C-alpha positions as YAML, in Angstrom:
chain: A
units: angstrom
residues:
- id: 1
  name: MET
  ca: [138.11, 92.30, 69.78]
- id: 2
  name: SER
  ca: [135.87, 93.99, 72.42]
- id: 3
  name: VAL
  ca: [133.08, 92.15, 74.33]
- id: 4
  name: ARG
  ca: [130.53, 94.12, 72.39]
- id: 5
  name: GLY
  ca: [132.25, 93.30, 69.18]
- id: 6
  name: TYR
  ca: [132.41, 89.55, 69.98]
- id: 7
  name: ALA
  ca: [128.72, 89.52, 71.01]
- id: 8
  name: ARG
  ca: [127.83, 91.35, 67.70]
- id: 9
  name: ALA
  ca: [129.75, 88.82, 65.66]
- id: 10
  name: HIS
  ca: [128.46, 85.77, 67.64]
- id: 11
  name: PRO
  ca: [125.13, 86.62, 69.16]
- id: 12
  name: ARG
  ca: [123.83, 83.01, 69.33]
- id: 13
  name: ARG
  ca: [127.06, 81.78, 70.91]
- id: 14
  name: VAL
  ca: [127.00, 84.45, 73.65]
- id: 15
  name: THR
  ca: [123.29, 83.69, 74.25]
- id: 16
  name: ALA
  ca: [124.06, 80.01, 74.66]
- id: 17
  name: VAL
  ca: [126.95, 80.53, 77.04]
- id: 18
  name: VAL
  ca: [125.05, 83.00, 79.27]
- id: 19
  name: SER
  ca: [121.92, 80.73, 79.19]
- id: 20
  name: VAL
  ca: [123.96, 77.69, 80.30]
- id: 21
  name: VAL
  ca: [125.58, 79.57, 83.16]
- id: 22
  name: GLY
  ca: [122.22, 80.81, 84.25]
- id: 23
  name: TYR
  ca: [120.65, 77.37, 84.12]
- id: 24
  name: ALA
  ca: [123.70, 75.87, 85.97]
- id: 25
  name: LEU
  ca: [123.44, 78.63, 88.73]
- id: 26
  name: VAL
  ca: [119.66, 77.92, 89.26]
- id: 27
  name: LEU
  ca: [119.86, 74.15, 89.26]
- id: 28
  name: GLY
  ca: [122.91, 74.23, 91.43]
- id: 29
  name: THR
  ca: [121.23, 76.37, 93.98]
- id: 30
  name: PHE
  ca: [118.17, 74.06, 94.14]
- id: 31
  name: ALA
  ca: [120.41, 71.02, 94.45]
- id: 32
  name: GLY
  ca: [122.38, 72.58, 97.26]
- id: 33
  name: LEU
  ca: [125.55, 72.59, 95.16]
- id: 34
  name: VAL
  ca: [126.08, 76.39, 95.16]
- id: 35
  name: PRO
  ca: [126.46, 77.31, 98.93]
- id: 36
  name: ILE
  ca: [127.08, 80.97, 98.39]
- id: 37
  name: PHE
  ca: [123.75, 82.13, 99.98]
- id: 38
  name: PRO
  ca: [123.65, 82.72, 103.67]
- id: 39
  name: GLU
  ca: [121.05, 80.89, 105.62]
- id: 40
  name: ILE
  ca: [117.96, 83.06, 106.32]
- id: 41
  name: GLY
  ca: [115.03, 82.75, 108.67]
- id: 42
  name: ARG
  ca: [111.36, 82.62, 108.07]
- id: 43
  name: SER
  ca: [110.72, 86.32, 108.28]
- id: 44
  name: THR
  ca: [113.40, 87.04, 105.69]
- id: 45
  name: VAL
  ca: [111.92, 84.41, 103.42]
- id: 46
  name: LEU
  ca: [108.55, 86.12, 103.72]
- id: 47
  name: LEU
  ca: [110.17, 89.52, 103.05]
- id: 48
  name: LEU
  ca: [111.93, 88.26, 99.97]
- id: 49
  name: SER
  ca: [108.80, 86.62, 98.65]
- id: 50
  name: ASP
  ca: [107.04, 89.95, 98.83]
- id: 51
  name: ALA
  ca: [110.06, 91.64, 97.19]
- id: 52
  name: ILE
  ca: [109.92, 89.20, 94.30]
- id: 53
  name: ALA
  ca: [106.27, 89.89, 93.77]
- id: 54
  name: VAL
  ca: [106.98, 93.67, 93.63]
- id: 55
  name: ILE
  ca: [109.95, 93.07, 91.31]
- id: 56
  name: ASN
  ca: [108.01, 90.91, 88.92]
- id: 57
  name: THR
  ca: [105.03, 93.38, 88.90]
- id: 58
  name: CYS
  ca: [107.40, 96.19, 87.94]
- id: 59
  name: ALA
  ca: [108.99, 93.96, 85.20]
- id: 60
  name: LEU
  ca: [105.53, 93.18, 83.87]
- id: 61
  name: ALA
  ca: [104.62, 96.78, 83.67]
- id: 62
  name: ALA
  ca: [107.91, 97.54, 81.97]
- id: 63
  name: LEU
  ca: [107.28, 94.84, 79.39]
- id: 64
  name: VAL
  ca: [103.80, 95.94, 78.58]
- id: 65
  name: ALA
  ca: [105.08, 99.59, 78.30]
- id: 66
  name: GLY
  ca: [107.85, 98.35, 76.02]
- id: 67
  name: TYR
  ca: [105.48, 96.56, 73.79]
- id: 68
  name: TYR
  ca: [103.26, 99.70, 73.50]
- id: 69
  name: PHE
  ca: [106.22, 101.86, 72.75]
- id: 70
  name: VAL
  ca: [107.53, 99.77, 69.88]
- id: 71
  name: ARG
  ca: [103.99, 99.47, 68.39]
- id: 72
  name: THR
  ca: [103.77, 103.29, 68.45]
- id: 73
  name: GLY
  ca: [107.23, 103.83, 66.99]
- id: 74
  name: ARG
  ca: [108.77, 105.18, 70.18]
- id: 75
  name: ILE
  ca: [112.07, 103.17, 69.77]
- id: 76
  name: ARG
  ca: [114.04, 104.81, 72.44]
- id: 77
  name: ALA
  ca: [111.29, 104.44, 75.02]
- id: 78
  name: HIS
  ca: [111.00, 100.83, 73.94]
- id: 79
  name: ARG
  ca: [114.62, 100.19, 74.51]
- id: 80
  name: ALA
  ca: [114.68, 101.87, 77.86]
- id: 81
  name: ALA
  ca: [111.52, 99.91, 78.99]
- id: 82
  name: MET
  ca: [112.91, 96.51, 77.83]
- id: 83
  name: LEU
  ca: [116.30, 97.10, 79.50]
- id: 84
  name: THR
  ca: [114.45, 98.11, 82.70]
- id: 85
  name: ALA
  ca: [112.41, 94.77, 82.51]
- id: 86
  name: PHE
  ca: [115.69, 92.82, 81.96]
- id: 87
  name: ALA
  ca: [117.48, 94.57, 84.90]
- id: 88
  name: LEU
  ca: [114.42, 93.90, 87.09]
- id: 89
  name: ILE
  ca: [114.52, 90.14, 86.07]
- id: 90
  name: MET
  ca: [118.26, 90.00, 86.92]
- id: 91
  name: ALA
  ca: [117.32, 91.48, 90.32]
- id: 92
  name: PHE
  ca: [114.58, 88.90, 90.69]
- id: 93
  name: LEU
  ca: [117.03, 86.09, 90.00]
- id: 94
  name: VAL
  ca: [119.41, 87.22, 92.76]
- id: 95
  name: VAL
  ca: [116.67, 87.66, 95.30]
- id: 96
  name: TYR
  ca: [114.97, 84.34, 94.27]
- id: 97
  name: LEU
  ca: [118.14, 82.33, 94.43]
- id: 98
  name: TRP
  ca: [118.87, 83.93, 97.82]
- id: 99
  name: LYS
  ca: [115.32, 82.92, 99.09]
- id: 100
  name: VAL
  ca: [115.79, 79.34, 97.79]
- id: 101
  name: GLY
  ca: [119.46, 78.84, 98.57]
- id: 102
  name: GLY
  ca: [119.25, 80.28, 102.10]
- id: 103
  name: GLY
  ca: [115.68, 79.64, 103.03]
- id: 104
  name: PHE
  ca: [112.83, 77.50, 101.67]
- id: 105
  name: GLU
  ca: [110.11, 77.14, 99.15]
- id: 106
  name: LYS
  ca: [106.45, 77.12, 100.03]
- id: 107
  name: ARG
  ca: [103.61, 74.58, 99.41]
- id: 108
  name: LEU
  ca: [100.03, 75.72, 98.97]
- id: 109
  name: VAL
  ca: [97.56, 74.59, 101.66]
- id: 110
  name: ILE
  ca: [93.81, 75.26, 101.38]
- id: 111
  name: GLU
  ca: [92.09, 75.43, 104.74]
- id: 112
  name: GLN
  ca: [88.48, 75.19, 105.71]
- id: 113
  name: GLY
  ca: [86.69, 78.53, 105.30]
- id: 114
  name: GLN
  ca: [89.11, 79.85, 102.83]
- id: 115
  name: PHE
  ca: [87.97, 81.14, 99.34]
- id: 116
  name: LEU
  ca: [86.45, 78.16, 97.34]
- id: 117
  name: TRP
  ca: [87.82, 75.65, 99.96]
- id: 118
  name: ARG
  ca: [85.00, 73.29, 99.22]
- id: 119
  name: TYR
  ca: [86.51, 73.01, 95.69]
- id: 120
  name: ALA
  ca: [90.06, 72.45, 96.87]
- id: 121
  name: GLY
  ca: [90.17, 69.30, 94.75]
- id: 122
  name: ILE
  ca: [89.88, 71.63, 91.72]
- id: 123
  name: VAL
  ca: [91.56, 74.72, 92.96]
- id: 124
  name: HIS
  ca: [94.83, 72.97, 93.94]
- id: 125
  name: PRO
  ca: [95.44, 71.42, 90.65]
- id: 126
  name: VAL
  ca: [94.59, 74.62, 88.78]
- id: 127
  name: TYR
  ca: [97.14, 76.42, 90.97]
- id: 128
  name: LEU
  ca: [99.80, 73.75, 90.27]
- id: 129
  name: ALA
  ca: [99.04, 74.02, 86.51]
- id: 130
  name: MET
  ca: [99.50, 77.82, 86.61]
- id: 131
  name: LEU
  ca: [102.78, 77.39, 88.49]
- id: 132
  name: ALA
  ca: [104.05, 74.77, 86.12]
- id: 133
  name: VAL
  ca: [103.27, 77.04, 83.11]
- id: 134
  name: HIS
  ca: [104.99, 79.89, 84.90]
- id: 135
  name: VAL
  ca: [108.14, 77.88, 85.62]
- id: 136
  name: LEU
  ca: [108.18, 76.29, 82.08]
- id: 137
  name: LEU
  ca: [107.91, 79.69, 80.43]
- id: 138
  name: SER
  ca: [110.54, 81.14, 82.76]
- id: 139
  name: VAL
  ca: [112.93, 78.33, 81.74]
- id: 140
  name: VAL
  ca: [112.33, 78.34, 77.98]
- id: 141
  name: SER
  ca: [112.19, 82.10, 77.63]
- id: 142
  name: VAL
  ca: [115.76, 82.61, 79.11]
- id: 143
  name: PRO
  ca: [117.63, 82.12, 75.79]
- id: 144
  name: VAL
  ca: [114.93, 83.95, 73.71]
- id: 145
  name: VAL
  ca: [115.04, 86.95, 76.04]
- id: 146
  name: LEU
  ca: [118.84, 86.92, 76.15]
- id: 147
  name: HIS
  ca: [119.02, 86.70, 72.35]
- id: 148
  name: ALA
  ca: [116.75, 89.69, 71.85]
- id: 149
  name: VAL
  ca: [118.80, 91.64, 74.46]
- id: 150
  name: VAL
  ca: [122.19, 90.70, 72.88]
- id: 151
  name: LEU
  ca: [120.93, 91.76, 69.41]
- id: 152
  name: GLY
  ca: [119.45, 94.96, 70.75]
- id: 153
  name: LEU
  ca: [122.59, 95.91, 72.61]
- id: 154
  name: THR
  ca: [125.08, 95.12, 69.85]
- id: 155
  name: ARG
  ca: [123.31, 96.75, 66.89]
- id: 156
  name: ASP
  ca: [122.17, 100.20, 65.87]
- id: 157
  name: VAL
  ca: [118.39, 100.75, 65.75]
- id: 158
  name: SER
  ca: [118.56, 101.08, 62.05]
- id: 159
  name: GLU
  ca: [120.06, 97.52, 61.74]
- id: 160
  name: LEU
  ca: [117.63, 95.72, 64.01]
- id: 161
  name: PRO
  ca: [114.81, 95.20, 61.38]
- id: 162
  name: ASP
  ca: [117.10, 93.16, 59.36]
- id: 163
  name: THR
  ca: [118.00, 90.80, 62.25]
- id: 164
  name: ALA
  ca: [116.06, 88.16, 64.12]
- id: 165
  name: HIS
  ca: [115.33, 90.79, 66.87]
- id: 166
  name: PRO
  ca: [111.79, 91.68, 65.87]
- id: 167
  name: THR
  ca: [110.66, 87.94, 65.61]
- id: 168
  name: VAL
  ca: [112.58, 86.86, 68.77]
- id: 169
  name: GLY
  ca: [111.38, 89.95, 70.57]
- id: 170
  name: ARG
  ca: [107.78, 89.17, 69.97]
- id: 171
  name: VAL
  ca: [108.17, 85.58, 71.24]
- id: 172
  name: ALA
  ca: [110.16, 86.76, 74.26]
- id: 173
  name: VAL
  ca: [107.57, 89.33, 75.26]
- id: 174
  name: ALA
  ca: [104.72, 86.94, 74.87]
- id: 175
  name: ALA
  ca: [106.42, 84.12, 76.91]
- id: 176
  name: TRP
  ca: [107.85, 86.54, 79.48]
- id: 177
  name: THR
  ca: [104.60, 88.44, 79.96]
- id: 178
  name: LEU
  ca: [102.47, 85.35, 80.56]
- id: 179
  name: SER
  ca: [105.30, 83.87, 82.91]
- id: 180
  name: LEU
  ca: [105.33, 87.08, 85.00]
- id: 181
  name: ALA
  ca: [101.55, 87.35, 85.11]
- id: 182
  name: LEU
  ca: [101.16, 83.88, 86.29]
- id: 183
  name: GLY
  ca: [103.95, 84.32, 88.81]
- id: 184
  name: VAL
  ca: [102.30, 87.31, 90.40]
- id: 185
  name: LEU
  ca: [98.82, 85.49, 90.40]
- id: 186
  name: THR
  ca: [100.36, 82.36, 92.11]
- id: 187
  name: TYR
  ca: [102.11, 84.61, 94.57]
- id: 188
  name: TRP
  ca: [98.67, 86.13, 95.62]
- id: 189
  name: LEU
  ca: [97.03, 82.76, 95.82]
- id: 190
  name: LEU
  ca: [99.87, 81.31, 97.92]
- id: 191
  name: ASN
  ca: [100.49, 84.21, 100.29]
- id: 192
  name: HIS
  ca: [97.25, 86.23, 100.52]
- id: 193
  name: VAL
  ca: [94.34, 83.97, 99.56]
- id: 194
  name: TYR
  ca: [95.41, 80.62, 100.91]
- id: 195
  name: SER
  ca: [97.85, 79.24, 103.41]
- id: 196
  name: TRP
  ca: [101.28, 77.52, 102.96]
- id: 197
  name: THR
  ca: [103.71, 75.39, 104.59]
- id: 198
  name: PRO
  ca: [107.52, 75.12, 104.00]
- id: 199
  name: MET
  ca: [108.64, 72.59, 101.48]
- id: 200
  name: VAL
  ca: [111.34, 70.05, 102.71]
- id: 201
  name: ARG
  ca: [114.01, 69.67, 100.09]
...
């Protein structure tokens, strides 16, 4: 049986396995248990942070376009947009893990004179809340997104309405879109509105 055939016959199993591998890679990188990323300097961390923001913005645009296309019945364009978004998220994962595994994370610092600095006691918790929602949605959307992709790649367009793809796809787009939007917003706050300091792991 081919890989596509197996994935078609067992979409949930394939989704679960790929999700677990992805979670293990991310957690292992954060814990320092996956030493495959070369050490990088501050300038490279900053460059990768900017690259991540660009990738996420493009992925968000592709998602919105994909949603528009499916709502207007342009299925081929919908498929192309969603696969583009998925490819961009895979690129994000590589760049993000490289930044974390070889460099460092950042912590928000609100300095005197910056935007709403007098309300830092409110702004900082709001920023952390947005970041928490972004991370949570990123984590929980992995299997949902993967399941929608597996179903989409292993079935003909005519078969998809009779699968979980439409329902799973709507949930995936909602969670993924909000996660990406919050990710881009927190990037701007951290890198262009306020200051930051490296986090010690």
